Structures are given as C-alpha cells and as structure tokens.
Short mmCIF file of C-alpha atoms in Angstrom, two decimals:
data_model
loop_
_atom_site.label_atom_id
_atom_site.label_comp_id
_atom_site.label_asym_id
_atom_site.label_seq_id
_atom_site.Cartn_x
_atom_site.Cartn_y
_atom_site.Cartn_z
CA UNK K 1 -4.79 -17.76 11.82
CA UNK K 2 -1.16 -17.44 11.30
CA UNK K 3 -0.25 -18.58 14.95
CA UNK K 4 1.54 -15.48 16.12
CA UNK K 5 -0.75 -13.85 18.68
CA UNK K 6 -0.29 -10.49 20.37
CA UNK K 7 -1.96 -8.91 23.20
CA UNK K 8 -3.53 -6.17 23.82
CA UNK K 9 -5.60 -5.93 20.32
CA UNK K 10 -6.42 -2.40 21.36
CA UNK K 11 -4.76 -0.02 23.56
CA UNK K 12 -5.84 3.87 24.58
CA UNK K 13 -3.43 5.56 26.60
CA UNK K 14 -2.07 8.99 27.28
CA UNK K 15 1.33 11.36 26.32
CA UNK K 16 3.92 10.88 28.71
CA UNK K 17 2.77 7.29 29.65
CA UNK K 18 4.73 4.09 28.57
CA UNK K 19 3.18 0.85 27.49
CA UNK K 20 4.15 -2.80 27.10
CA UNK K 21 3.32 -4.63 23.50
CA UNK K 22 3.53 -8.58 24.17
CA UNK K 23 4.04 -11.37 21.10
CA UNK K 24 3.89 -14.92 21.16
CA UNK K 25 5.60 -16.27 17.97
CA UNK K 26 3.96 -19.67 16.23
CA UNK K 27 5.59 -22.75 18.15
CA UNK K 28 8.93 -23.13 17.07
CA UNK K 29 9.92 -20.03 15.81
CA UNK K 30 12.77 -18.84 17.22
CA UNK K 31 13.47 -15.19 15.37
CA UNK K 32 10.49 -12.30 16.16
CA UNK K 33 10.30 -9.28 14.64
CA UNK K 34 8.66 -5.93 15.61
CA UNK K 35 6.65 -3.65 12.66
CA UNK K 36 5.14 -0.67 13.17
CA UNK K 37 2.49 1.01 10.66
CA UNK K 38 1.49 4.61 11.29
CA UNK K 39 -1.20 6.40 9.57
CA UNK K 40 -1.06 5.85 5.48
CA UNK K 41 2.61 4.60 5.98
CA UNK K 42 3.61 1.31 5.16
CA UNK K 43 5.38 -1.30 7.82
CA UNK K 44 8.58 -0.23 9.30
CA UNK K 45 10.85 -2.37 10.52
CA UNK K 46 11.86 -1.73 14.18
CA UNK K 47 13.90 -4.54 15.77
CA UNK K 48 14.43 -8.29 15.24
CA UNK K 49 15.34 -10.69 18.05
CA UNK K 50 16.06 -14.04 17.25
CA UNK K 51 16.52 -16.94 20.13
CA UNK K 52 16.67 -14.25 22.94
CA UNK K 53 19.37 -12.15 21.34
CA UNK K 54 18.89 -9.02 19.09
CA UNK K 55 20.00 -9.42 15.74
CA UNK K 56 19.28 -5.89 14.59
CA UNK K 57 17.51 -2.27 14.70
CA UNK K 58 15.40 -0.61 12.12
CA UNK K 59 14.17 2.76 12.60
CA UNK K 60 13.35 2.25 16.33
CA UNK K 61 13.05 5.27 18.86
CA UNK K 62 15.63 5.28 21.54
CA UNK K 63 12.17 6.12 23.81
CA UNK K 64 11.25 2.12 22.52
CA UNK K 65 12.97 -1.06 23.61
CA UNK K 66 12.21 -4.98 22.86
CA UNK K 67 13.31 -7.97 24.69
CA UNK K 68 12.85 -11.55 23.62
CA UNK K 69 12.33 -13.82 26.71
CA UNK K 70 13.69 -17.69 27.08
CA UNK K 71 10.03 -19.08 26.05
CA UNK K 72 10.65 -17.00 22.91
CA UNK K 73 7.63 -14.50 24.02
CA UNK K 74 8.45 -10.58 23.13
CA UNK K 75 7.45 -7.88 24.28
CA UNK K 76 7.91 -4.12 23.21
CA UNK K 77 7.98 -1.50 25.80
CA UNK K 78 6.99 2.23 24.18
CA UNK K 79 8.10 5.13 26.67
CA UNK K 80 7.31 8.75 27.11
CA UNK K 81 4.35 8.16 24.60
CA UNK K 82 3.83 11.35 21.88
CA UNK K 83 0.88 11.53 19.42
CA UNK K 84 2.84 10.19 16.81
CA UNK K 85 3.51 7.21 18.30
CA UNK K 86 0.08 6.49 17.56
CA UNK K 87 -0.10 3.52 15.36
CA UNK K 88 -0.56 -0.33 14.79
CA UNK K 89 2.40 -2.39 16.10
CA UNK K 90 2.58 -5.95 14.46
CA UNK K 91 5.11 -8.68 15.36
CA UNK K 92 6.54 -11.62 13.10
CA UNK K 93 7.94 -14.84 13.30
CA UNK K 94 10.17 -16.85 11.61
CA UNK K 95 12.01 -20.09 12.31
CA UNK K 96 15.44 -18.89 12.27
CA UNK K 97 15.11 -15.59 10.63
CA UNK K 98 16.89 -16.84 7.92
CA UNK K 99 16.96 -15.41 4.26
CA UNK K 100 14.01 -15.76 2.88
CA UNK K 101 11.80 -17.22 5.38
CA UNK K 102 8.38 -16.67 5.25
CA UNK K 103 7.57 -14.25 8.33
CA UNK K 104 4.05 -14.99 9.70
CA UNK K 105 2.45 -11.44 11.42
CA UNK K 106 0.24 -11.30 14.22
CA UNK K 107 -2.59 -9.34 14.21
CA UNK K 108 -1.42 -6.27 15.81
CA UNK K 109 -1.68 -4.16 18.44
CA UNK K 110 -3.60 -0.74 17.57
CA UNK K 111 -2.14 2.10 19.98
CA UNK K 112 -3.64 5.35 20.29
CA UNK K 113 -1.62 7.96 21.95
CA UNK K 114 -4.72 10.90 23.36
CA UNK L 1 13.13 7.82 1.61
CA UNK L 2 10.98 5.82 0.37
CA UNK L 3 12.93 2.47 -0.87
CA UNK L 4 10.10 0.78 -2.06
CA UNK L 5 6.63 2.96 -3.20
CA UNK L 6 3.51 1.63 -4.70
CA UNK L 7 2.00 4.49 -6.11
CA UNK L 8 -1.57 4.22 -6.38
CA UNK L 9 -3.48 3.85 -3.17
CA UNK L 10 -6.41 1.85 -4.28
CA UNK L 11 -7.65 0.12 -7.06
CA UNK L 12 -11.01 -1.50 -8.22
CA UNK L 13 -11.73 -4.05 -11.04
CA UNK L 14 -14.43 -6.43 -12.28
CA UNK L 15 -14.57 -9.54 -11.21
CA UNK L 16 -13.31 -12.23 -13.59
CA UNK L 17 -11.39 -9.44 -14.63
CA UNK L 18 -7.33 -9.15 -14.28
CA UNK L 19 -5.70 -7.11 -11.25
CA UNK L 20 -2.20 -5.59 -11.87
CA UNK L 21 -0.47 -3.89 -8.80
CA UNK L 22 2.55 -2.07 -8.94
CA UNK L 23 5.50 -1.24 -7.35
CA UNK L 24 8.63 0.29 -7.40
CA UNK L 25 11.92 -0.27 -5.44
CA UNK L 26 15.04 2.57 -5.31
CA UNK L 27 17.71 0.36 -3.69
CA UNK L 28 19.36 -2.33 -5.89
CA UNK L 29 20.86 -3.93 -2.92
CA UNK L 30 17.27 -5.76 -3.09
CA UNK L 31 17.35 -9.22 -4.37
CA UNK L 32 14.26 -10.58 -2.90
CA UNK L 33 10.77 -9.40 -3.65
CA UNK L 34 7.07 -10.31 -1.24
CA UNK L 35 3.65 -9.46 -1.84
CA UNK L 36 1.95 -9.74 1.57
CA UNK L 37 -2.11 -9.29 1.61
CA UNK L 38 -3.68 -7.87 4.22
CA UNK L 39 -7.66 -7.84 5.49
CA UNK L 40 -8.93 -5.63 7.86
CA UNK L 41 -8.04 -6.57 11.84
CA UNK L 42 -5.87 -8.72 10.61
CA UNK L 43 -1.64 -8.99 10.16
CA UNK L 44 -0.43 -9.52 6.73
CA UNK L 45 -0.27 -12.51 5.05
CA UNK L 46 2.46 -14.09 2.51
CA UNK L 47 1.07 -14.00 -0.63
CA UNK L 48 4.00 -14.78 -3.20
CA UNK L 49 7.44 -14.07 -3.58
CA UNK L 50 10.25 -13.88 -6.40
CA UNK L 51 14.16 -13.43 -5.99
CA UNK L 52 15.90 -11.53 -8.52
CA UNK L 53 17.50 -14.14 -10.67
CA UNK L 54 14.23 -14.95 -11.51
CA UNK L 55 11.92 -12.38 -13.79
CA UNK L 56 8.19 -14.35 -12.85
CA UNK L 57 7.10 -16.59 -10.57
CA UNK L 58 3.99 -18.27 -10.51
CA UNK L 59 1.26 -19.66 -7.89
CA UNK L 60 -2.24 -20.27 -9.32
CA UNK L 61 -4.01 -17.16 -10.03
CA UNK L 62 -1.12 -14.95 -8.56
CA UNK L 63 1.81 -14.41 -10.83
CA UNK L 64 4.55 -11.74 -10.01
CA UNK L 65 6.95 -10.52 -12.25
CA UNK L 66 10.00 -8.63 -11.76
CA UNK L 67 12.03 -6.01 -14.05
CA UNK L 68 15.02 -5.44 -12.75
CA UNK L 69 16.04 -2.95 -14.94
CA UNK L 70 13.54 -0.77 -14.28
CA UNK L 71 13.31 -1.58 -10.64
CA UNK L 72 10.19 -2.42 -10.63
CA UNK L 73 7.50 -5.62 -10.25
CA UNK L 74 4.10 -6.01 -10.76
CA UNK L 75 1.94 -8.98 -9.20
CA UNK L 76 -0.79 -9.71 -11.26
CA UNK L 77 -4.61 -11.68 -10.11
CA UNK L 78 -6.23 -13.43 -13.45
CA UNK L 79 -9.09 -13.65 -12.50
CA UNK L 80 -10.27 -11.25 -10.13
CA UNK L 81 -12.36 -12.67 -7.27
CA UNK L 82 -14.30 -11.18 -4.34
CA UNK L 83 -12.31 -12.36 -1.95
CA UNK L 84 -9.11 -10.72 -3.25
CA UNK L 85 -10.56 -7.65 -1.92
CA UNK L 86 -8.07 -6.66 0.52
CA UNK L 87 -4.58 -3.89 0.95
CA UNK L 88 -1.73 -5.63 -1.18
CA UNK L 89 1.65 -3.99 0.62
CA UNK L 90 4.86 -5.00 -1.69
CA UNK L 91 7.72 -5.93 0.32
CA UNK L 92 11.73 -6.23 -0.22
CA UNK L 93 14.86 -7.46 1.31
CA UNK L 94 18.63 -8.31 0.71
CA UNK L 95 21.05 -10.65 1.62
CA UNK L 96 23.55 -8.86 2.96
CA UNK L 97 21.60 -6.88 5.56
CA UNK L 98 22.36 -9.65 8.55
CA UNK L 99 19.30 -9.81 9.54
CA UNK L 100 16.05 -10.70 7.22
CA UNK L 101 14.07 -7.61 7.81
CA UNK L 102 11.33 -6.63 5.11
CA UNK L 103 11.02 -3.17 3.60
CA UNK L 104 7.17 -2.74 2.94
CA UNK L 105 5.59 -0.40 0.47
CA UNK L 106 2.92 1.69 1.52
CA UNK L 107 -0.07 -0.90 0.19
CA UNK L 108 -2.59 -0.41 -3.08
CA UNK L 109 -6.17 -1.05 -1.30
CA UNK L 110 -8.02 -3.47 -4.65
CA UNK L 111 -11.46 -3.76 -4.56
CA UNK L 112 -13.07 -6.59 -6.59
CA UNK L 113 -16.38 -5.67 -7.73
CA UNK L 114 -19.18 -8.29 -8.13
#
C-alpha cells in the first residue's frame, strides 16, 4: 500500500458526459501528479500540482482540468468524454516534487468511455 | 514520439534464472533513470533508480545499468523469482524541466516461470 488512494477504482460512463477523478496523496506530501495510461501506451504525464499551485502541464486535453485543494486532495475533472479518453488515470505523490523524489502512485482509476 | 521505448512487450524466464529488460531513451536532456514495477490493480511501484553520472547501481537482486552512449539501460533480476512476475515500465526525467515529471516507457510484461 503506497498510501496514495484514489476514488472511484472503476468508472463506466458515456460520450459527452464529464467526470471527476479524486486523489488523496500519502500524509505529507505536498506535490501530486496526474498519469494517464491508455490502451498498450505507457504513462503520460498530464499535470503536476504541488501545495495547491500548478507547477506544470504534460500532454493534458484542454477538455481536462486538475485542481489541488488546501488539504492537498486532487481531483481531475474529464469533460465532453470521447472513446479515447478511455483509460486508467493514476495519481502520484511526492513530498515536494523535488528532483528525484520517489513518486508513490495510487492505484488508479479505470475509466471507460461507452 | 516516443522518448523512451522498451521494445519487447513481454518476456518469460526460468526461475533462478537472470531477467534482463531493456530500454531505450531518444532525449539526452535525461539525466535520471526509474524502473517502476507494476502488478495487476495496482499503481506502480519504485523499483530502482540510477542518475547519469553513474553507469550501475545496485539494490539486492536488482541492478540497473546505464550506457549513455548508446542511450540506453538495462535493469537486470539475478535470480529470477515468482514474485517478480509483474509489467516493468522504464521511466526518465531531467533537471531542467521545472517540474519532476516522469517519462514512462511503454512496460516489458516478465513472467517468471516455476
């Protein structure tokens, strides 16, 4: 258990819809990051927040935003859902998201766009 | 583009045997190198790591070494157990990119064999 939980585990919705991804980083991390992994693709970064502020943007969809709340919690809202968007969404944490820290993942959230 | 590939999708070996999976990076702005394991329903896990003014690194049965020449590292498992049975995803970074975020290789799935 790496300490980083994320909720839902699964999540079936439909095109068109928008959803709401929610981490909780391990106590006293202060940096999250959002990952998504589609279909035989490897992670892809999306966005990094660290201590409520973003600290930068990967390959994320203008359709998808992130916020980092002041109890650290994150949560990453998918609009206007396509097929592709179909895919497992992890989050990490880090203390400060500092070079070389060792990011701990959550489990993931598996979305499946119908 | 692909910045860092790991070209074969699975692998098997004996057990007791030794595992060697490979990768590849493209950008030599990387200076820091991950291997992250990864079990089903779960998020990845840190598994080892080496920075680039090193060329191995070392942790009990996992060693990875790094040619930076030829862009490329390889982690190696002496021996092989059950239990390493799981999707090994390479991962890279560098220190200028202002924020720590990890480029991830698609993953070799190993299978240890009893």
């Amino acid at each position: 258990d790496s300490g980083v939980t994320q909720t839902p585990k699964h999540l079936i919705t439909a095109t068109g819809q928008r959803v709401t991804l929610r981490c909780s980083p391990r106590s006293g991390d202060l940096s999250v990051y959002w990952y998504q992994q589609s279909l035989d693709q490897g992670l892809q970064f999306l966005i990094h927040y660290y201590n409520g502020e973003e600290r930068a943007k990967g390959n994320i969809l203008e359709r998808f935003s992130a916020q980092q709340f002041p109890d650290l919690h994150s949560e990453l809202n998918l609009s206007s859902l396509e097929l592709g968007d179909s895919a497992l969404y992890f989050c990490a944490s880090s203390v400060t998201g500092g070079y070389q820290e060792t990011q701990y993942f959550g489990p993931g959230t598996r979305l499946l766009v119908l | 583009d692909q910045q860092v590939k790991q070209n074969s999708p699975s692998l098997s070996v004996q057990e007791g045997r030794i595992s060697i999976l490979n990768c590849d990076y493209t950008n030599s702005m990387f200076d820091y190198f991950l291997w992250y394991k990864k079990y089903p329903a779960e998020g990845p896990t840190f598994l080892i790591s080496i920075s680039s003014i090193k060329d191995k690194n070392e942790d009990g049965r996992f060693t990875v070494f790094l040619n930076k020449s030829a862009k490329h590292l390889s982690l190696h498992i002496v021996p092989s157990q059950p239990g390493d049975s799981a999707v090994y995803f390479c991962a890279a970074a560098y220190s200028g990119a202002g924020s720590y975020q990890l480029t991830f290789g698609k993953g070799t799935k190993l299978s240890v064999i009893p």
